[in-house]
Short mmCIF file of C-alpha atoms in Angstrom, two decimals:
data_model
loop_
_atom_site.label_atom_id
_atom_site.label_comp_id
_atom_site.label_asym_id
_atom_site.label_seq_id
_atom_site.Cartn_x
_atom_site.Cartn_y
_atom_site.Cartn_z
CA MET A 1 12.09 -3.17 -13.34
CA THR A 2 14.21 -0.21 -12.30
CA ASP A 3 13.00 3.21 -13.35
CA ILE A 4 16.12 5.17 -14.26
CA SER A 5 14.44 8.53 -13.77
CA ALA A 6 13.53 7.65 -10.19
CA ARG A 7 15.71 8.32 -7.16
CA ASP A 8 17.46 5.54 -5.29
CA LEU A 9 17.23 5.10 -1.55
CA PRO A 10 20.49 5.78 0.32
CA LEU A 11 20.41 2.19 1.63
CA LYS A 12 19.72 0.65 -1.80
CA ASP A 13 22.75 -1.65 -1.51
CA ILE A 14 21.43 -3.12 1.74
CA HIS A 15 18.04 -3.86 0.13
CA LEU A 16 19.71 -5.41 -2.91
CA ALA A 17 21.79 -7.63 -0.66
CA ALA A 18 18.58 -8.63 1.16
CA GLY A 19 17.14 -9.75 -2.20
CA ALA A 20 14.63 -6.94 -2.74
CA LYS A 21 12.69 -6.53 -5.95
CA PHE A 22 12.37 -2.86 -6.78
CA GLY A 23 9.67 -0.83 -8.44
CA PRO A 24 8.87 2.84 -8.91
CA PHE A 25 6.70 4.70 -6.39
CA ALA A 26 6.29 8.49 -6.09
CA GLY A 27 9.53 9.13 -7.97
CA TRP A 28 11.61 6.62 -6.02
CA ASN A 29 12.89 3.13 -6.73
CA MET A 30 11.41 1.30 -3.77
CA PRO A 31 11.80 -2.25 -2.49
CA LEU A 32 8.43 -3.84 -3.32
CA THR A 33 9.06 -7.30 -1.94
CA TYR A 34 11.87 -9.37 -0.46
CA PRO A 35 12.33 -13.11 -1.07
CA ALA A 36 9.77 -14.08 1.60
CA GLY A 37 7.03 -12.47 -0.51
CA VAL A 38 4.25 -10.06 0.35
CA MET A 39 2.04 -12.57 2.21
CA LYS A 40 4.76 -13.74 4.62
CA GLU A 41 6.13 -10.21 5.00
CA HIS A 42 2.70 -8.93 5.95
CA LEU A 43 2.08 -11.70 8.50
CA HIS A 44 5.59 -11.39 9.93
CA THR A 45 4.93 -7.71 10.68
CA ARG A 46 1.69 -8.55 12.52
CA GLU A 47 3.39 -11.33 14.51
CA HIS A 48 6.91 -10.01 15.05
CA VAL A 49 8.64 -6.95 13.59
CA GLY A 50 8.87 -5.49 10.11
CA LEU A 51 11.58 -3.04 9.06
CA PHE A 52 10.53 -0.60 6.35
CA ASP A 53 12.77 1.84 4.54
CA ILE A 54 10.51 4.86 4.18
CA SER A 55 13.25 7.34 3.28
CA HIS A 56 11.09 8.46 0.35
CA MET A 57 8.99 10.37 2.90
CA LYS A 58 10.04 13.95 3.62
CA LEU A 59 10.87 15.46 6.99
CA PHE A 60 10.74 19.20 7.58
CA VAL A 61 11.72 21.05 10.75
CA VAL A 62 9.69 24.19 11.34
CA SER A 63 11.23 26.45 13.98
CA GLY A 64 11.10 30.01 15.22
CA SER A 65 8.82 32.19 17.30
CA GLY A 66 6.11 32.00 14.61
CA ALA A 67 6.28 28.21 14.15
CA ALA A 68 3.06 27.33 15.97
CA ALA A 69 1.14 30.21 14.36
CA MET A 70 2.39 29.30 10.88
CA LEU A 71 1.36 25.64 11.28
CA ALA A 72 -2.04 26.74 12.58
CA LYS A 73 -2.44 28.70 9.34
CA ALA A 74 -1.19 25.91 7.06
CA CYS A 75 -3.10 23.12 8.83
CA PRO A 76 -6.34 22.74 10.80
CA ILE A 77 -4.37 22.21 13.98
CA ASP A 78 -3.99 24.07 17.28
CA ALA A 79 -0.20 23.82 17.24
CA ALA A 80 0.21 26.24 20.17
CA ALA A 81 -1.88 23.98 22.41
CA MET A 82 0.09 20.80 21.61
CA PRO A 83 2.17 19.48 24.49
CA ILE A 84 5.83 18.95 23.66
CA ARG A 85 6.29 15.39 22.25
CA GLN A 86 2.74 15.11 20.95
CA SER A 87 2.22 14.00 17.33
CA LYS A 88 -0.96 14.79 15.39
CA LEU A 89 -2.36 13.77 12.04
CA SER A 90 -3.25 16.87 10.06
CA PHE A 91 -3.66 18.12 6.51
CA PHE A 92 -2.77 20.81 4.06
CA LEU A 93 -6.16 21.89 2.74
CA ASN A 94 -6.72 23.97 -0.37
CA ASP A 95 -9.27 26.80 -0.60
CA ASN A 96 -11.98 24.21 -1.32
CA ALA A 97 -10.98 22.22 1.77
CA GLY A 98 -9.56 19.54 -0.53
CA ILE A 99 -6.76 17.50 1.02
CA MET A 100 -3.47 18.44 -0.68
CA ASP A 101 -1.57 16.15 1.67
CA ASP A 102 -1.90 14.41 5.00
CA LEU A 103 0.94 14.91 7.45
CA ILE A 104 2.14 13.97 10.90
CA ILE A 105 3.15 17.00 12.96
CA THR A 106 5.14 16.55 16.18
CA ARG A 107 5.97 19.26 18.68
CA LEU A 108 9.66 18.99 19.52
CA GLY A 109 10.02 22.14 21.60
CA ASP A 110 8.39 25.48 22.37
CA GLU A 111 9.31 26.81 18.96
CA ARG A 112 10.21 23.64 17.09
CA PHE A 113 8.04 21.15 15.16
CA MET A 114 8.64 18.18 12.85
CA VAL A 115 6.42 17.75 9.80
CA VAL A 116 6.43 14.38 8.02
CA ALA A 117 5.02 14.54 4.49
CA ASN A 118 4.25 12.03 1.74
CA ALA A 119 6.91 11.37 -0.88
CA GLY A 120 4.68 12.15 -3.83
CA ASN A 121 3.76 15.56 -2.43
CA ALA A 122 7.13 16.56 -0.95
CA VAL A 123 7.98 19.19 -3.56
CA ALA A 124 4.52 20.77 -3.53
CA ASP A 125 4.44 20.63 0.27
CA GLU A 126 7.74 22.45 0.58
CA ALA A 127 6.58 25.19 -1.80
CA HIS A 128 3.33 25.48 0.13
CA LEU A 129 5.08 25.68 3.50
CA ARG A 130 7.46 28.32 2.15
CA ALA A 131 4.60 30.40 0.81
CA VAL A 132 2.68 30.26 4.10
CA SER A 133 5.89 30.91 6.08
CA ALA A 134 6.49 34.22 4.31
CA ASN A 135 4.13 35.91 6.77
CA PHE A 136 5.63 34.39 9.89
CA ASN A 137 8.91 34.39 11.76
CA VAL A 138 9.88 30.80 10.97
CA VAL A 139 12.74 28.82 9.54
CA LEU A 140 11.79 25.89 7.32
CA GLU A 141 14.41 23.20 7.10
CA PRO A 142 13.91 20.20 4.78
CA LEU A 143 15.95 17.31 6.19
CA ASP A 144 18.05 14.76 4.37
CA ARG A 145 17.53 11.63 6.43
CA VAL A 146 17.19 7.91 6.18
CA PHE A 147 13.78 7.11 7.64
CA ILE A 148 13.16 3.62 9.01
CA ALA A 149 9.88 2.25 10.37
CA ILE A 150 10.08 -0.56 12.91
CA GLN A 151 6.59 -2.01 13.17
CA GLY A 152 4.98 -4.91 14.99
CA PRO A 153 4.18 -6.22 18.47
CA GLU A 154 7.86 -6.88 19.28
CA ALA A 155 9.13 -3.53 17.97
CA ALA A 156 9.79 -2.04 21.43
CA ALA A 157 11.60 -5.19 22.56
CA VAL A 158 13.76 -5.35 19.43
CA LEU A 159 14.81 -1.71 19.82
CA ALA A 160 15.50 -2.18 23.53
CA ASP A 161 17.67 -5.23 22.81
CA ALA A 162 19.54 -3.22 20.18
CA GLY A 163 20.33 -0.63 22.84
CA ILE A 164 18.04 2.04 21.38
CA ASP A 165 16.39 4.19 24.03
CA THR A 166 12.80 4.90 23.02
CA GLY A 167 12.40 7.49 25.73
CA GLY A 168 9.15 6.16 27.19
CA LEU A 169 7.25 7.15 24.07
CA VAL A 170 3.59 6.20 23.74
CA PHE A 171 1.54 6.11 20.53
CA MET A 172 1.59 9.42 18.64
CA ASN A 173 4.48 10.89 20.58
CA GLY A 174 7.86 11.85 19.21
CA PHE A 175 11.16 13.45 20.19
CA GLU A 176 14.76 13.99 19.18
CA PRO A 177 16.72 11.36 21.11
CA ARG A 178 20.06 12.75 19.93
CA ALA A 179 21.41 15.29 17.46
CA ASN A 180 19.94 14.82 13.98
CA TRP A 181 17.68 11.95 15.08
CA PHE A 182 13.91 12.03 15.19
CA MET A 183 11.90 9.19 16.67
CA SER A 184 8.15 8.79 16.99
CA ARG A 185 5.92 5.95 18.15
CA SER A 186 3.73 5.78 15.09
CA GLY A 187 3.39 4.00 11.80
CA TYR A 188 1.28 2.86 8.89
CA THR A 189 0.46 -0.73 9.78
CA GLY A 190 -2.03 -0.57 12.66
CA GLU A 191 0.60 -2.17 14.90
CA ASP A 192 2.70 -0.72 17.69
CA GLY A 193 5.90 0.66 16.23
CA PHE A 194 8.40 3.41 15.75
CA GLU A 195 9.64 5.63 12.96
CA ILE A 196 13.21 6.86 13.17
CA GLY A 197 14.75 9.55 10.95
CA LEU A 198 18.54 9.64 11.18
CA PRO A 199 21.71 10.34 9.18
CA GLU A 200 22.76 7.65 6.71
CA ALA A 201 25.84 6.48 8.63
CA ASP A 202 23.81 6.07 11.83
CA ALA A 203 21.07 4.30 9.86
CA ARG A 204 23.53 1.78 8.44
CA ALA A 205 24.77 0.95 11.93
CA LEU A 206 21.21 0.72 13.26
CA VAL A 207 19.75 -1.57 10.59
CA GLU A 208 22.86 -3.75 10.63
CA LYS A 209 22.17 -4.37 14.30
CA LEU A 210 18.40 -4.78 13.88
CA VAL A 211 18.58 -7.42 11.13
CA THR A 212 20.71 -9.67 13.34
CA ASP A 213 17.59 -10.04 15.51
CA GLU A 214 15.55 -12.84 13.97
CA ARG A 215 12.32 -11.16 15.09
CA ALA A 216 13.02 -8.32 12.64
CA GLN A 217 12.99 -8.60 8.85
CA TRP A 218 12.80 -6.24 5.90
CA ILE A 219 9.32 -5.62 4.53
CA GLY A 220 8.58 -4.15 1.11
CA LEU A 221 6.14 -1.57 -0.14
CA ALA A 222 3.63 -4.23 -1.27
CA ALA A 223 3.10 -5.44 2.29
CA ARG A 224 3.20 -1.87 3.59
CA ASP A 225 0.18 -1.28 1.37
CA SER A 226 -1.75 -4.39 2.45
CA LEU A 227 -0.97 -3.64 6.12
CA ARG A 228 -2.19 -0.04 5.94
CA LEU A 229 -5.29 -1.05 3.98
CA GLU A 230 -6.28 -3.63 6.60
CA ALA A 231 -5.65 -0.93 9.22
CA GLY A 232 -8.05 1.38 7.35
CA LEU A 233 -5.37 4.04 6.82
CA CYS A 234 -5.58 6.32 3.79
CA LEU A 235 -3.06 6.47 0.96
CA HIS A 236 -2.90 10.02 -0.37
CA GLY A 237 -3.44 9.98 -4.12
CA ASN A 238 -5.75 6.96 -3.81
CA ASP A 239 -8.14 7.38 -0.90
CA ILE A 240 -7.77 11.10 -0.35
CA ASP A 241 -6.61 13.85 -2.67
CA ALA A 242 -7.16 17.52 -3.50
CA SER A 243 -10.71 16.72 -4.65
CA THR A 244 -11.80 15.06 -1.38
CA ASN A 245 -12.46 17.00 1.83
CA PRO A 246 -12.14 15.74 5.42
CA VAL A 247 -15.94 15.52 5.77
CA ASN A 248 -16.38 13.08 2.90
CA ALA A 249 -13.11 11.32 3.75
CA ALA A 250 -14.38 10.61 7.31
CA LEU A 251 -11.31 12.33 8.73
CA LEU A 252 -13.03 15.15 10.58
CA TRP A 253 -11.94 13.50 13.85
CA ALA A 254 -8.42 14.84 13.16
CA ILE A 255 -9.66 18.45 13.28
CA PRO A 256 -10.41 19.85 16.75
CA LYS A 257 -14.05 20.85 17.20
CA GLU A 258 -13.31 24.49 18.12
CA LEU A 259 -11.20 24.90 15.00
CA ARG A 260 -13.98 23.58 12.78
CA GLU A 261 -16.11 26.43 14.12
CA THR A 262 -13.69 29.31 14.57
CA GLY A 263 -10.38 28.32 12.92
CA THR A 264 -8.65 30.62 10.44
CA PHE A 265 -6.51 27.97 8.74
CA ILE A 266 -6.39 27.81 4.94
CA GLY A 267 -9.60 26.19 3.73
CA ALA A 268 -11.51 26.94 6.97
CA ASP A 269 -14.47 28.63 5.27
CA ALA A 270 -14.84 25.86 2.73
CA LEU A 271 -14.57 23.25 5.47
CA ARG A 272 -17.32 24.98 7.47
CA ALA A 273 -19.50 25.03 4.37
CA ALA A 274 -18.82 21.34 3.77
CA ILE A 275 -19.70 20.49 7.36
CA ALA A 276 -22.91 22.54 7.13
CA ALA A 277 -23.90 20.87 3.87
CA GLY A 278 -23.08 17.42 5.21
CA ALA A 279 -21.19 14.64 3.48
CA THR A 280 -22.22 14.06 -0.13
CA GLU A 281 -20.34 10.78 -0.14
CA LYS A 282 -18.36 8.98 2.51
CA ARG A 283 -15.19 6.97 2.69
CA VAL A 284 -15.99 3.48 3.98
CA GLY A 285 -14.50 0.03 4.30
CA LEU A 286 -15.63 -2.45 1.64
CA LYS A 287 -15.63 -6.21 2.02
CA PRO A 288 -16.00 -8.09 -1.26
CA GLU A 289 -17.95 -11.34 -1.09
CA GLY A 290 -15.88 -14.40 -1.94
CA ARG A 291 -12.19 -14.50 -2.74
CA GLN A 292 -11.81 -12.16 -5.69
CA PRO A 293 -10.11 -8.85 -4.82
CA VAL A 294 -11.52 -5.59 -6.12
CA ARG A 295 -9.00 -2.88 -6.91
CA GLY A 296 -8.84 0.89 -6.78
CA GLY A 297 -10.75 2.45 -9.67
CA ALA A 298 -13.55 -0.13 -9.78
CA PRO A 299 -16.97 1.55 -10.01
CA LEU A 300 -19.58 0.73 -7.34
CA VAL A 301 -23.20 0.28 -8.42
CA ASP A 302 -26.49 -0.62 -6.75
CA ASP A 303 -28.87 -3.48 -7.57
CA ASP A 304 -30.18 -1.59 -10.61
CA GLY A 305 -26.73 -0.74 -11.93
CA ASN A 306 -26.84 2.93 -10.87
CA SER A 307 -23.49 4.44 -9.96
CA VAL A 308 -23.21 4.86 -6.17
CA GLY A 309 -19.47 5.27 -5.67
CA ARG A 310 -16.02 3.93 -6.38
CA VAL A 311 -13.29 1.78 -4.92
CA THR A 312 -10.14 3.78 -4.11
CA SER A 313 -7.89 1.03 -2.71
CA GLY A 314 -8.34 -2.69 -2.77
CA GLY A 315 -6.45 -5.92 -2.49
CA PHE A 316 -6.20 -9.04 -0.43
CA GLY A 317 -5.84 -8.85 3.35
CA PRO A 318 -3.41 -11.57 4.46
CA SER A 319 -4.41 -11.17 8.14
CA ALA A 320 -8.09 -10.60 7.40
CA THR A 321 -7.85 -13.68 5.13
CA HIS A 322 -10.29 -12.15 2.65
CA PRO A 323 -10.22 -9.35 0.10
CA VAL A 324 -10.33 -5.86 1.64
CA ALA A 325 -11.00 -2.49 0.08
CA MET A 326 -11.99 1.05 0.80
CA GLY A 327 -13.78 3.60 -1.27
CA TYR A 328 -16.46 6.23 -1.42
CA VAL A 329 -20.21 5.59 -1.47
CA ARG A 330 -23.21 7.89 -1.52
CA ALA A 331 -23.68 9.21 2.03
CA ASP A 332 -27.03 7.44 2.63
CA LEU A 333 -25.40 4.08 1.82
CA ALA A 334 -22.37 4.58 4.05
CA LYS A 335 -23.51 2.29 6.87
CA PRO A 336 -22.84 -1.41 7.16
CA GLY A 337 -25.86 -3.23 5.75
CA ALA A 338 -27.52 -0.10 4.27
CA ALA A 339 -27.66 -1.49 0.75
CA LYS A 340 -26.52 -4.23 -1.54
CA LEU A 341 -23.57 -2.90 -3.54
CA PHE A 342 -21.52 -4.33 -6.36
CA ALA A 343 -18.04 -3.58 -7.66
CA GLU A 344 -17.72 -3.83 -11.41
CA VAL A 345 -14.65 -5.83 -12.31
CA ARG A 346 -13.94 -6.81 -15.90
CA GLY A 347 -17.60 -6.79 -16.85
CA SER A 348 -18.90 -8.79 -13.89
CA ARG A 349 -20.43 -7.59 -10.65
CA ILE A 350 -18.89 -8.63 -7.37
CA PRO A 351 -21.13 -8.12 -4.32
CA VAL A 352 -19.46 -5.92 -1.69
CA GLU A 353 -20.56 -4.98 1.82
CA VAL A 354 -19.90 -1.68 3.52
CA ALA A 355 -17.68 -2.80 6.40
CA PRO A 356 -16.38 -1.09 9.53
CA LEU A 357 -12.75 0.05 9.43
CA PRO A 358 -10.22 -1.13 10.39
CA PHE A 359 -10.37 -4.72 9.12
CA THR A 360 -7.72 -5.70 11.69
CA GLN A 361 -7.83 -4.10 15.12
CA HIS A 362 -5.24 -1.44 15.86
CA ARG A 363 -2.77 -2.50 18.52
CA TYR A 364 -1.14 0.79 19.39
CA PHE A 365 0.77 1.27 22.64
CA LYS A 366 -1.07 3.95 24.55
CA GLY A 367 0.77 3.55 27.86
CA MET R 1 6.39 -36.72 -20.99
CA SER R 2 5.28 -34.64 -23.94
CA LYS R 3 7.21 -31.62 -25.07
CA THR R 4 6.64 -28.31 -23.26
CA TYR R 5 6.16 -25.15 -25.29
CA TYR R 6 6.64 -21.61 -23.99
CA THR R 7 5.41 -18.12 -24.94
CA GLU R 8 7.01 -14.70 -24.60
CA ASP R 9 4.27 -13.87 -22.10
CA HIS R 10 5.59 -16.58 -19.76
CA GLU R 11 2.98 -19.28 -20.32
CA TRP R 12 3.79 -22.93 -20.79
CA LEU R 13 1.73 -25.60 -22.53
CA THR R 14 1.93 -29.31 -23.04
CA VAL R 15 -0.13 -31.09 -25.70
CA ASP R 16 -1.75 -34.50 -25.45
CA GLY R 17 -4.13 -35.77 -28.13
CA GLY R 18 -4.86 -32.30 -29.52
CA VAL R 19 -5.60 -30.85 -26.06
CA ALA R 20 -3.17 -28.37 -24.51
CA THR R 21 -2.73 -27.86 -20.77
CA VAL R 22 -1.74 -24.25 -20.10
CA GLY R 23 -0.15 -22.55 -17.10
CA ILE R 24 2.31 -19.83 -16.19
CA THR R 25 6.03 -20.40 -15.75
CA GLU R 26 8.08 -20.42 -12.57
CA TYR R 27 9.52 -17.09 -13.66
CA ALA R 28 6.03 -15.61 -14.04
CA GLN R 29 4.75 -16.82 -10.68
CA GLU R 30 7.84 -15.39 -8.99
CA GLN R 31 7.25 -12.03 -10.63
CA LEU R 32 3.57 -11.99 -9.66
CA GLY R 33 4.10 -12.97 -6.04
CA ASP R 34 1.46 -14.56 -3.83
CA ILE R 35 -1.59 -15.50 -5.90
CA VAL R 36 -4.84 -15.09 -3.95
CA PHE R 37 -7.47 -15.63 -6.64
CA VAL R 38 -7.77 -17.14 -10.09
CA GLU R 39 -10.74 -16.18 -12.21
CA ALA R 40 -11.72 -19.55 -13.66
CA ALA R 41 -11.47 -20.13 -17.40
CA GLU R 42 -14.85 -20.32 -19.13
CA VAL R 43 -15.37 -23.88 -20.36
CA GLY R 44 -16.79 -24.01 -23.90
CA LYS R 45 -15.44 -20.59 -24.83
CA GLN R 46 -13.68 -20.21 -28.18
CA ILE R 47 -10.55 -18.12 -27.79
CA LYS R 48 -7.99 -16.71 -30.16
CA LYS R 49 -4.28 -16.49 -29.56
CA GLY R 50 -3.66 -13.35 -27.47
CA ASP R 51 -7.15 -13.24 -25.91
CA THR R 52 -7.34 -13.10 -22.13
CA ALA R 53 -8.24 -16.60 -20.97
CA VAL R 54 -7.77 -16.24 -17.22
CA VAL R 55 -7.03 -13.45 -14.75
CA VAL R 56 -4.76 -14.21 -11.81
CA GLU R 57 -4.86 -11.88 -8.83
CA SER R 58 -1.90 -11.43 -6.54
CA VAL R 59 -2.11 -9.54 -3.24
CA LYS R 60 -1.15 -6.42 -5.14
CA ALA R 61 -2.49 -6.61 -8.69
CA ALA R 62 -4.52 -8.43 -11.33
CA SER R 63 -2.72 -9.92 -14.32
CA ASP R 64 -4.13 -11.30 -17.57
CA VAL R 65 -3.04 -14.68 -18.83
CA TYR R 66 -3.36 -14.91 -22.61
CA ALA R 67 -4.30 -17.82 -24.84
CA PRO R 68 -1.05 -19.01 -26.45
CA VAL R 69 -2.94 -20.49 -29.43
CA ASP R 70 -6.48 -20.59 -30.87
CA GLY R 71 -8.96 -23.13 -29.57
CA GLU R 72 -11.81 -24.04 -27.25
CA ILE R 73 -11.48 -24.13 -23.46
CA VAL R 74 -12.45 -27.63 -22.37
CA GLU R 75 -11.51 -27.61 -18.68
CA ALA R 76 -10.67 -25.17 -15.89
CA ASN R 77 -8.53 -26.18 -12.93
CA ASP R 78 -11.14 -26.37 -10.16
CA ALA R 79 -8.49 -26.94 -7.49
CA LEU R 80 -7.47 -23.29 -7.82
CA SER R 81 -10.76 -21.99 -6.45
CA SER R 82 -9.92 -23.33 -3.00
CA ASP R 83 -6.14 -23.17 -3.31
CA PRO R 84 -5.02 -20.41 -5.69
CA ALA R 85 -1.52 -20.57 -4.18
CA LEU R 86 -0.98 -23.77 -6.21
CA VAL R 87 -0.04 -21.39 -9.02
CA ASN R 88 2.93 -20.36 -6.88
CA SER R 89 3.88 -23.69 -5.37
CA ALA R 90 3.30 -25.85 -8.46
CA ALA R 91 3.26 -23.46 -11.41
CA THR R 92 4.22 -26.09 -13.95
CA GLY R 93 2.29 -28.93 -12.30
CA ASN R 94 -0.94 -28.91 -10.27
CA GLY R 95 -1.14 -25.15 -10.67
CA TRP R 96 -2.11 -25.40 -14.36
CA LEU R 97 -4.80 -22.91 -15.39
CA TRP R 98 -6.89 -24.42 -18.17
CA LYS R 99 -7.06 -27.05 -20.93
CA MET R 100 -7.94 -26.17 -24.48
CA LYS R 101 -8.67 -28.11 -27.65
CA LEU R 102 -6.33 -26.79 -30.30
CA ALA R 103 -7.85 -25.30 -33.46
CA ASP R 104 -4.59 -25.59 -35.38
CA GLU R 105 -1.64 -27.61 -34.13
CA GLY R 106 0.47 -25.75 -36.68
CA GLN R 107 0.46 -22.75 -34.32
CA LEU R 108 2.72 -24.67 -31.94
CA ILE R 109 5.58 -24.23 -34.39
CA GLY R 110 5.73 -20.52 -33.51
CA LEU R 111 6.28 -21.18 -29.80
CA MET R 112 9.56 -21.53 -27.92
CA ASP R 113 11.09 -24.69 -26.54
CA GLU R 114 12.65 -24.77 -23.08
CA ALA R 115 16.11 -23.73 -24.25
CA ALA R 116 14.74 -20.76 -26.20
CA TYR R 117 12.56 -19.71 -23.26
CA LYS R 118 15.53 -19.81 -20.89
CA THR R 119 17.37 -17.47 -23.24
CA HIS R 120 14.27 -15.26 -23.40
CA ILE R 121 14.14 -14.73 -19.63
CA GLY R 122 17.92 -14.29 -19.52
#
């Protein structure tokens, strides 16, 4: 099942030796599952520690005297006001306030930031950052790193026992613990955890040490998806894209209130208009009745069969122990219990409830 | 034990008195991963070879299981509604998917035996 046009991860040999099955994702051959299988991998992450190779994601260093101002133009973020070490979720918006990508931005120093972008958008993101940077005194440096996520309630203990100093990080903080390393306390599972970007040789030494700890095991992309879906986290390309804005996507919380009103970031006028007009549809959690999963792409209809929305991600939640999904519904239906909805799957209608997100409570370490 | 036949789509069937029991192979269940739901076969339905008889849902995706021959579905495996993971743990046993009355036993001749199937999956 290897896609020959896709790129291989630098640690491919380690995943092969661990028994990974590979599949294509965003131009990369990614480990989808390991021999334990998606269900056990998912539950292991929630109980102990999952190791994820997320080297498909792209890291950029933005530095220079204009770094904060450039990021405040490219993203709806007050980069100059961020304390050093703080990480923030933000977006590249287009002129219609559509979400071209979602990103994590960390302030590393007075004039130095790390931007972590999605694999599928890495090329477009770099071009966008370069275009915006033309008007600022900044240096944009795309990094070539192995990127490993260590996720789960025992993540801090496993790293400590491996002799890795996590620098007293709390959730959504990051720093450079040594030359060419980047570490943040963040992730895509809803659990406490860390993401570490580092050179390949260092990564080999690190994961070799981590896998000797029986609390830690490799987790594939399939469980990464079920974990993030239970945690209510968006997958760009599924749940958000250039046609959805932060108002409809229920992500306005990531944009500071003052910026919504007075910001001059790209897409600011369109965002203000969208806020003034109100959400036309809203991203919500969806809980299918019964055991049958509903998948992304399934239309949502009301009792009379009228279209009221669509499922954007769906599957089975191993920790929730029932099917879980998210999608968009007409704004007046976007409250739990507001209406009886159905997902159309292969010609039959499966009742779904609008459900609060996340499906499994976040367990971040906030200090 | 009656002979087991196999298809290129990784289904197996055994035939007893003109009724075939159909399931997916070990290879197929491994490829699909953890099964969380099986859409029950529709008893009484006439199906043609290649029609979708059952849909199995893993954590990640839905997959069609095709009728290996023509016939009428006479029984669905009710145990799968409460324990769909039987398809993983007992793919060629208690995890069978449906039983069908064969329209033409001659169609069995076109199917693979175990040795041919093993060659097919490599």
